[in-house]
PDB file of C-alpha atoms in Angstrom:
ATOM      1  CA  MET A   1     113.743  96.440  96.938  1.00 41.00           C
ATOM      2  CA  GLN A   2     110.676  96.746  98.989  1.00 47.00           C
ATOM      3  CA  VAL A   3     108.074  99.088  97.991  1.00 49.00           C
ATOM      4  CA  LEU A   4     105.503 100.474  99.721  1.00 47.00           C
ATOM      5  CA  ALA A   5     104.505  97.800 102.682  1.00 52.00           C
ATOM      6  CA  ASP A   6     101.520  99.625 104.588  1.00 71.00           C
ATOM      7  CA  PRO A   7      98.872 101.201 102.548  1.00 82.00           C
ATOM      8  CA  ALA A   8      96.859 102.229 105.591  1.00 86.00           C
ATOM      9  CA  PRO A   9      98.270 105.643 105.260  1.00 89.00           C
ATOM     10  CA  ILE A  10      97.155 106.331 101.737  1.00 89.00           C
ATOM     11  CA  TRP A  11      94.005 105.406 102.736  1.00 91.00           C
ATOM     12  CA  LEU A  12      93.823 107.452 105.365  1.00 93.00           C
ATOM     13  CA  THR A  13      94.861 110.360 103.695  1.00 92.00           C
ATOM     14  CA  LEU A  14      92.310 109.730 101.081  1.00 92.00           C
ATOM     15  CA  LYS A  15      89.767 109.466 103.452  1.00 94.00           C
ATOM     16  CA  LEU A  16      90.876 112.793 105.111  1.00 95.00           C
ATOM     17  CA  ALA A  17      90.563 114.175 101.778  1.00 94.00           C
ATOM     18  CA  SER A  18      87.291 113.467 101.071  1.00 94.00           C
ATOM     19  CA  VAL A  19      85.578 114.558 104.695  1.00 96.00           C
ATOM     20  CA  VAL A  20      87.319 117.419 104.848  1.00 96.00           C
ATOM     21  CA  THR A  21      86.651 118.115 100.988  1.00 96.00           C
ATOM     22  CA  VAL A  22      82.299 117.873 102.410  1.00 96.00           C
ATOM     23  CA  LEU A  23      82.890 119.935 105.571  1.00 97.00           C
ATOM     24  CA  LEU A  24      84.729 122.655 103.493  1.00 97.00           C
ATOM     25  CA  LEU A  25      81.981 122.808 100.764  1.00 96.00           C
ATOM     26  CA  VAL A  26      79.579 122.971 103.120  1.00 96.00           C
ATOM     27  CA  LEU A  27      81.044 125.272 106.106  1.00 96.00           C
ATOM     28  CA  GLY A  28      82.606 127.682 103.046  1.00 96.00           C
ATOM     29  CA  THR A  29      79.946 128.463 101.031  1.00 96.00           C
ATOM     30  CA  PRO A  30      77.784 130.304 103.304  1.00 96.00           C
ATOM     31  CA  ILE A  31      81.140 132.227 104.490  1.00 96.00           C
ATOM     32  CA  ALA A  32      82.189 132.974 100.533  1.00 96.00           C
ATOM     33  CA  TRP A  33      78.564 134.192 100.014  1.00 96.00           C
ATOM     34  CA  TRP A  34      78.736 136.911 102.210  1.00 96.00           C
ATOM     35  CA  LEU A  35      82.252 137.994 101.334  1.00 96.00           C
ATOM     36  CA  ALA A  36      80.940 138.026  98.108  1.00 94.00           C
ATOM     37  CA  ARG A  37      77.842 140.071  98.912  1.00 92.00           C
ATOM     38  CA  THR A  38      78.157 141.871 102.534  1.00 91.00           C
ATOM     39  CA  ARG A  39      79.160 145.400 102.493  1.00 90.00           C
ATOM     40  CA  SER A  40      79.859 145.069 105.905  1.00 91.00           C
ATOM     41  CA  ARG A  41      83.185 146.333 107.643  1.00 90.00           C
ATOM     42  CA  MET A  42      83.549 142.934 109.477  1.00 93.00           C
ATOM     43  CA  LYS A  43      84.072 141.576 105.672  1.00 93.00           C
ATOM     44  CA  GLY A  44      88.052 142.438 105.394  1.00 92.00           C
ATOM     45  CA  VAL A  45      88.383 140.994 109.168  1.00 94.00           C
ATOM     46  CA  VAL A  46      86.169 137.987 108.366  1.00 94.00           C
ATOM     47  CA  GLY A  47      88.075 137.412 104.672  1.00 94.00           C
ATOM     48  CA  ALA A  48      91.853 137.688 106.139  1.00 94.00           C
ATOM     49  CA  VAL A  49      90.785 135.367 108.952  1.00 93.00           C
ATOM     50  CA  VAL A  50      90.038 132.935 106.011  1.00 94.00           C
ATOM     51  CA  ALA A  51      93.126 133.746 104.178  1.00 94.00           C
ATOM     52  CA  LEU A  52      95.495 133.266 107.581  1.00 92.00           C
ATOM     53  CA  PRO A  53      96.509 129.936 106.507  1.00 92.00           C
ATOM     54  CA  LEU A  54      98.076 131.199 103.433  1.00 91.00           C
ATOM     55  CA  VAL A  55     100.818 133.571 105.257  1.00 91.00           C
ATOM     56  CA  LEU A  56     101.170 131.299 108.558  1.00 89.00           C
ATOM     57  CA  PRO A  57     103.436 128.516 109.104  1.00 89.00           C
ATOM     58  CA  PRO A  58     101.960 125.117 109.597  1.00 89.00           C
ATOM     59  CA  THR A  59     103.085 124.740 112.573  1.00 89.00           C
ATOM     60  CA  VAL A  60     101.782 127.718 114.393  1.00 91.00           C
ATOM     61  CA  LEU A  61      98.316 127.315 113.556  1.00 90.00           C
ATOM     62  CA  GLY A  62      98.648 123.626 114.522  1.00 90.00           C
ATOM     63  CA  PHE A  63     100.044 124.576 118.356  1.00 92.00           C
ATOM     64  CA  TYR A  64      97.167 126.593 119.091  1.00 92.00           C
ATOM     65  CA  LEU A  65      95.322 124.198 117.571  1.00 92.00           C
ATOM     66  CA  LEU A  66      96.045 122.465 120.235  1.00 91.00           C
ATOM     67  CA  LEU A  67      95.878 124.282 122.900  1.00 92.00           C
ATOM     68  CA  ALA A  68      92.472 124.779 122.317  1.00 93.00           C
ATOM     69  CA  LEU A  69      91.566 121.651 121.302  1.00 92.00           C
ATOM     70  CA  GLY A  70      94.040 119.795 124.319  1.00 90.00           C
ATOM     71  CA  PRO A  71      92.588 119.323 127.572  1.00 90.00           C
ATOM     72  CA  SER A  72      93.058 122.299 129.273  1.00 90.00           C
ATOM     73  CA  GLY A  73      91.765 124.264 125.946  1.00 90.00           C
ATOM     74  CA  PRO A  74      88.285 126.099 125.825  1.00 92.00           C
ATOM     75  CA  VAL A  75      87.108 123.653 123.034  1.00 91.00           C
ATOM     76  CA  GLY A  76      88.934 120.986 124.203  1.00 90.00           C
ATOM     77  CA  ARG A  77      86.792 121.299 128.344  1.00 92.00           C
ATOM     78  CA  LEU A  78      83.689 121.665 126.278  1.00 91.00           C
ATOM     79  CA  THR A  79      84.668 117.841 124.180  1.00 90.00           C
ATOM     80  CA  GLU A  80      85.521 116.341 127.964  1.00 89.00           C
ATOM     81  CA  SER A  81      82.127 117.371 129.179  1.00 89.00           C
ATOM     82  CA  LEU A  82      79.919 116.431 125.912  1.00 87.00           C
ATOM     83  CA  GLY A  83      81.500 113.087 127.116  1.00 85.00           C
ATOM     84  CA  LEU A  84      83.464 113.167 123.664  1.00 83.00           C
ATOM     85  CA  GLY A  85      87.293 113.462 124.765  1.00 87.00           C
ATOM     86  CA  VAL A  86      89.647 115.500 123.492  1.00 89.00           C
ATOM     87  CA  LEU A  87      90.327 115.968 119.710  1.00 91.00           C
ATOM     88  CA  PRO A  88      94.388 116.155 119.477  1.00 91.00           C
ATOM     89  CA  PHE A  89      95.842 113.021 118.618  1.00 92.00           C
ATOM     90  CA  THR A  90      92.315 111.830 116.876  1.00 92.00           C
ATOM     91  CA  PHE A  91      91.389 111.582 113.685  1.00 93.00           C
ATOM     92  CA  ALA A  92      88.284 114.034 114.352  1.00 92.00           C
ATOM     93  CA  GLY A  93      91.519 115.925 115.504  1.00 92.00           C
ATOM     94  CA  LEU A  94      92.758 115.965 112.240  1.00 94.00           C
ATOM     95  CA  VAL A  95      89.903 117.057 110.592  1.00 95.00           C
ATOM     96  CA  VAL A  96      89.548 119.946 112.105  1.00 93.00           C
ATOM     97  CA  GLY A  97      93.156 120.766 111.890  1.00 93.00           C
ATOM     98  CA  SER A  98      92.759 120.716 107.784  1.00 94.00           C
ATOM     99  CA  LEU A  99      89.182 122.186 107.740  1.00 95.00           C
ATOM    100  CA  PHE A 100      91.085 125.505 109.105  1.00 92.00           C
ATOM    101  CA  TYR A 101      94.566 124.818 107.293  1.00 93.00           C
ATOM    102  CA  SER A 102      92.124 124.588 103.986  1.00 94.00           C
ATOM    103  CA  MET A 103      89.445 126.295 104.331  1.00 95.00           C
ATOM    104  CA  PRO A 104      90.786 129.863 102.379  1.00 95.00           C
ATOM    105  CA  PHE A 105      91.657 127.050  98.778  1.00 95.00           C
ATOM    106  CA  VAL A 106      87.731 126.657  99.407  1.00 96.00           C
ATOM    107  CA  VAL A 107      86.439 129.880 100.004  1.00 96.00           C
ATOM    108  CA  GLN A 108      88.162 132.005  98.036  1.00 95.00           C
ATOM    109  CA  PRO A 109      87.672 130.253  94.387  1.00 95.00           C
ATOM    110  CA  LEU A 110      83.723 129.933  96.128  1.00 96.00           C
ATOM    111  CA  GLN A 111      84.109 134.118  96.806  1.00 95.00           C
ATOM    112  CA  ASN A 112      85.481 134.954  93.219  1.00 95.00           C
ATOM    113  CA  ALA A 113      82.349 133.096  91.388  1.00 94.00           C
ATOM    114  CA  PHE A 114      79.802 133.844  93.961  1.00 95.00           C
ATOM    115  CA  GLU A 115      81.294 137.927  92.490  1.00 94.00           C
ATOM    116  CA  ALA A 116      82.019 136.880  89.168  1.00 92.00           C
ATOM    117  CA  ILE A 117      78.132 136.628  88.737  1.00 91.00           C
ATOM    118  CA  GLY A 118      76.863 140.364  89.237  1.00 88.00           C
ATOM    119  CA  GLU A 119      74.339 141.573  90.374  1.00 86.00           C
ATOM    120  CA  ARG A 120      72.212 141.395  86.973  1.00 89.00           C
ATOM    121  CA  PRO A 121      70.809 137.464  87.530  1.00 88.00           C
ATOM    122  CA  LEU A 122      70.029 138.067  91.052  1.00 87.00           C
ATOM    123  CA  GLU A 123      68.078 140.969  90.342  1.00 86.00           C
ATOM    124  CA  VAL A 124      65.773 139.073  87.968  1.00 88.00           C
ATOM    125  CA  ALA A 125      65.424 136.455  90.179  1.00 86.00           C
ATOM    126  CA  ALA A 126      64.414 138.808  92.262  1.00 83.00           C
ATOM    127  CA  THR A 127      61.752 140.562  89.638  1.00 87.00           C
ATOM    128  CA  LEU A 128      60.208 137.253  89.062  1.00 84.00           C
ATOM    129  CA  ARG A 129      59.575 137.315  92.643  1.00 83.00           C
ATOM    130  CA  ALA A 130      62.308 134.472  93.855  1.00 82.00           C
ATOM    131  CA  SER A 131      63.381 134.187  97.038  1.00 87.00           C
ATOM    132  CA  PRO A 132      66.318 134.678  98.111  1.00 86.00           C
ATOM    133  CA  TRP A 133      66.672 130.730  99.122  1.00 90.00           C
ATOM    134  CA  ASP A 134      65.568 129.858  95.583  1.00 90.00           C
ATOM    135  CA  THR A 135      67.982 132.405  94.770  1.00 89.00           C
ATOM    136  CA  PHE A 136      70.948 131.505  95.832  1.00 91.00           C
ATOM    137  CA  TRP A 137      69.573 127.619  94.668  1.00 91.00           C
ATOM    138  CA  SER A 138      68.435 128.514  91.387  1.00 90.00           C
ATOM    139  CA  VAL A 139      70.379 130.850  90.314  1.00 91.00           C
ATOM    140  CA  ALA A 140      73.599 130.913  92.357  1.00 92.00           C
ATOM    141  CA  VAL A 141      74.838 128.063  92.360  1.00 92.00           C
ATOM    142  CA  PRO A 142      74.447 126.596  89.027  1.00 92.00           C
ATOM    143  CA  LEU A 143      75.877 129.911  88.132  1.00 92.00           C
ATOM    144  CA  ALA A 144      79.178 129.117  90.371  1.00 93.00           C
ATOM    145  CA  ARG A 145      79.433 125.558  88.998  1.00 91.00           C
ATOM    146  CA  PRO A 146      83.110 125.875  88.256  1.00 90.00           C
ATOM    147  CA  GLY A 147      84.068 127.577  91.467  1.00 92.00           C
ATOM    148  CA  PHE A 148      82.997 124.927  93.219  1.00 94.00           C
ATOM    149  CA  PHE A 149      84.660 122.420  91.162  1.00 92.00           C
ATOM    150  CA  THR A 150      87.564 124.686  91.680  1.00 92.00           C
ATOM    151  CA  ALA A 151      87.100 124.977  95.223  1.00 94.00           C
ATOM    152  CA  ALA A 152      86.648 121.235  95.725  1.00 94.00           C
ATOM    153  CA  ILE A 153      89.782 119.909  93.522  1.00 92.00           C
ATOM    154  CA  LEU A 154      91.932 122.353  95.912  1.00 92.00           C
ATOM    155  CA  GLY A 155      90.760 122.279  99.191  1.00 93.00           C
ATOM    156  CA  PHE A 156      90.689 118.075  98.371  1.00 93.00           C
ATOM    157  CA  ALA A 157      94.481 118.582  96.904  1.00 91.00           C
ATOM    158  CA  HIS A 158      95.343 121.152  99.518  1.00 91.00           C
ATOM    159  CA  THR A 159      94.290 118.246 102.069  1.00 93.00           C
ATOM    160  CA  VAL A 160      96.432 115.121 100.748  1.00 91.00           C
ATOM    161  CA  GLY A 161      99.815 117.057 101.206  1.00 87.00           C
ATOM    162  CA  GLU A 162      99.270 118.601 104.592  1.00 88.00           C
ATOM    163  CA  PHE A 163     102.198 117.985 106.172  1.00 89.00           C
ATOM    164  CA  GLY A 164     103.012 120.130 109.763  1.00 87.00           C
ATOM    165  CA  MET A 165      99.118 120.855 110.475  1.00 89.00           C
ATOM    166  CA  VAL A 166      98.661 116.961 110.691  1.00 89.00           C
ATOM    167  CA  LEU A 167     102.384 116.344 112.799  1.00 89.00           C
ATOM    168  CA  MET A 168     101.298 118.973 115.274  1.00 90.00           C
ATOM    169  CA  ILE A 169      97.327 118.141 115.801  1.00 91.00           C
ATOM    170  CA  GLY A 170      97.260 114.306 115.007  1.00 90.00           C
ATOM    171  CA  GLY A 171     100.932 113.392 115.671  1.00 87.00           C
ATOM    172  CA  ASN A 172     102.155 110.241 114.323  1.00 88.00           C
ATOM    173  CA  ILE A 173      99.974 107.106 115.533  1.00 89.00           C
ATOM    174  CA  PRO A 174      99.643 104.028 112.594  1.00 87.00           C
ATOM    175  CA  GLY A 175      96.407 103.588 111.523  1.00 85.00           C
ATOM    176  CA  LYS A 176      94.707 106.733 112.957  1.00 89.00           C
ATOM    177  CA  THR A 177      96.699 109.736 112.086  1.00 90.00           C
ATOM    178  CA  ARG A 178      99.953 108.882 110.146  1.00 91.00           C
ATOM    179  CA  VAL A 179      98.583 110.295 106.842  1.00 92.00           C
ATOM    180  CA  VAL A 180     101.542 110.255 103.477  1.00 91.00           C
ATOM    181  CA  SER A 181     102.955 113.531 103.886  1.00 90.00           C
ATOM    182  CA  VAL A 182     103.884 112.049 107.865  1.00 91.00           C
ATOM    183  CA  GLN A 183     104.742 108.883 106.445  1.00 91.00           C
ATOM    184  CA  ILE A 184     107.141 110.226 104.112  1.00 91.00           C
ATOM    185  CA  TYR A 185     109.048 111.598 106.628  1.00 89.00           C
ATOM    186  CA  ASP A 186     109.333 108.628 108.958  1.00 90.00           C
ATOM    187  CA  HIS A 187     110.807 106.287 105.703  1.00 89.00           C
ATOM    188  CA  VAL A 188     113.658 109.906 105.132  1.00 91.00           C
ATOM    189  CA  GLU A 189     114.054 109.697 108.815  1.00 89.00           C
ATOM    190  CA  ALA A 190     114.378 105.670 109.020  1.00 88.00           C
ATOM    191  CA  MET A 191     117.056 106.339 105.855  1.00 90.00           C
ATOM    192  CA  GLU A 192     114.567 104.200 103.404  1.00 88.00           C
ATOM    193  CA  TYR A 193     114.679 106.001 100.883  1.00 88.00           C
ATOM    194  CA  ALA A 194     113.116 103.306  98.021  1.00 88.00           C
ATOM    195  CA  GLN A 195     109.541 103.289 100.618  1.00 88.00           C
ATOM    196  CA  ALA A 196     110.328 107.466 100.507  1.00 89.00           C
ATOM    197  CA  HIS A 197     110.571 107.343  96.495  1.00 89.00           C
ATOM    198  CA  TRP A 198     107.818 105.311  95.833  1.00 89.00           C
ATOM    199  CA  LEU A 199     105.227 107.561  98.224  1.00 89.00           C
ATOM    200  CA  ALA A 200     106.553 110.886  96.815  1.00 90.00           C
ATOM    201  CA  ALA A 201     106.694 110.486  92.903  1.00 90.00           C
ATOM    202  CA  GLY A 202     103.365 109.356  94.072  1.00 87.00           C
ATOM    203  CA  MET A 203     102.213 112.839  95.559  1.00 88.00           C
ATOM    204  CA  LEU A 204     104.034 114.095  92.972  1.00 89.00           C
ATOM    205  CA  ALA A 205     101.800 112.294  89.833  1.00 90.00           C
ATOM    206  CA  PHE A 206      98.795 112.968  91.891  1.00 87.00           C
ATOM    207  CA  SER A 207      99.825 116.861  92.403  1.00 86.00           C
ATOM    208  CA  PHE A 208     100.555 117.704  88.691  1.00 89.00           C
ATOM    209  CA  ALA A 209      97.658 115.643  87.551  1.00 89.00           C
ATOM    210  CA  VAL A 210      95.251 117.473  89.832  1.00 85.00           C
ATOM    211  CA  LEU A 211      96.945 120.935  88.636  1.00 85.00           C
ATOM    212  CA  LEU A 212      96.739 119.640  84.811  1.00 88.00           C
ATOM    213  CA  ALA A 213      92.910 119.138  85.199  1.00 84.00           C
ATOM    214  CA  LEU A 214      91.873 121.907  86.838  1.00 83.00           C
ATOM    215  CA  TYR A 215      93.854 123.409  84.174  1.00 83.00           C
ATOM    216  CA  ALA A 216      92.541 122.399  81.278  1.00 84.00           C
ATOM    217  CA  PHE A 217      88.300 122.603  83.190  1.00 78.00           C
ATOM    218  CA  ASN A 218      89.480 126.482  83.436  1.00 75.00           C
ATOM    219  CA  ALA A 219      90.013 126.382  79.739  1.00 77.00           C
ATOM    220  CA  LYS A 220      87.304 124.615  78.681  1.00 76.00           C
ATOM    221  CA  ASN A 221      84.835 127.002  80.718  1.00 71.00           C
ATOM    222  CA  GLN A 222      86.361 129.788  79.383  1.00 66.00           C
ATOM    223  CA  VAL A 223      86.395 129.212  75.866  1.00 56.00           C
ATOM    224  CA  GLY A 224      82.891 128.038  75.927  1.00 56.00           C
ATOM    225  CA  GLY A 225      82.386 131.049  77.978  1.00 56.00           C
ATOM    226  CA  ALA A 226      83.613 133.363  75.087  1.00 50.00           C
ATOM    227  CA  ARG A 227      81.278 131.853  72.625  1.00 53.00           C
TER     228      ARG A 227
END
């Protein structure tokens, strides 16, 4: 029985998830901080936009991103004018699509962690003449560390498991955009159930291990915080 013949989709998936997770933490942290602290009327609008991937079918989001990033879309025309070409059906396009689709899985845990800090620690830092920048890095970030861990785990795992979005924006190009979820679909379509089983079982084991580690980490923090 032939097992997994091509490890390229696995490495491409891990590469995509790693890049997207780092970028999501960089981009999602200020968004989450703003959502946790602001009293602006726009908070609901921004929060709803961030959470859209939770309720939208991935093919819908992928379709509109495909239009926006394509040669006739505003972003596509911009990237072409800059000499970057168009992003659909490239690894960069997969990254952009995954950023949008996995955004709520990073922003929402961070927002909850920042809100759980409360006002008191920040007020104490202000009375010690700490600047907002120092307060954020010296007080807020350390206290929200469990939220960062949860956000990173969920963002990585969700990106690994994407299918509809990556298929719409990246297609199925071997070595360039064919990730594990698309490879499983290819195996099933070709009735190669043994190969599909090995990949699917690996995804199942990975997802279970991630959730188990996350629940164990949260339980440990709750016990530690209760002492």
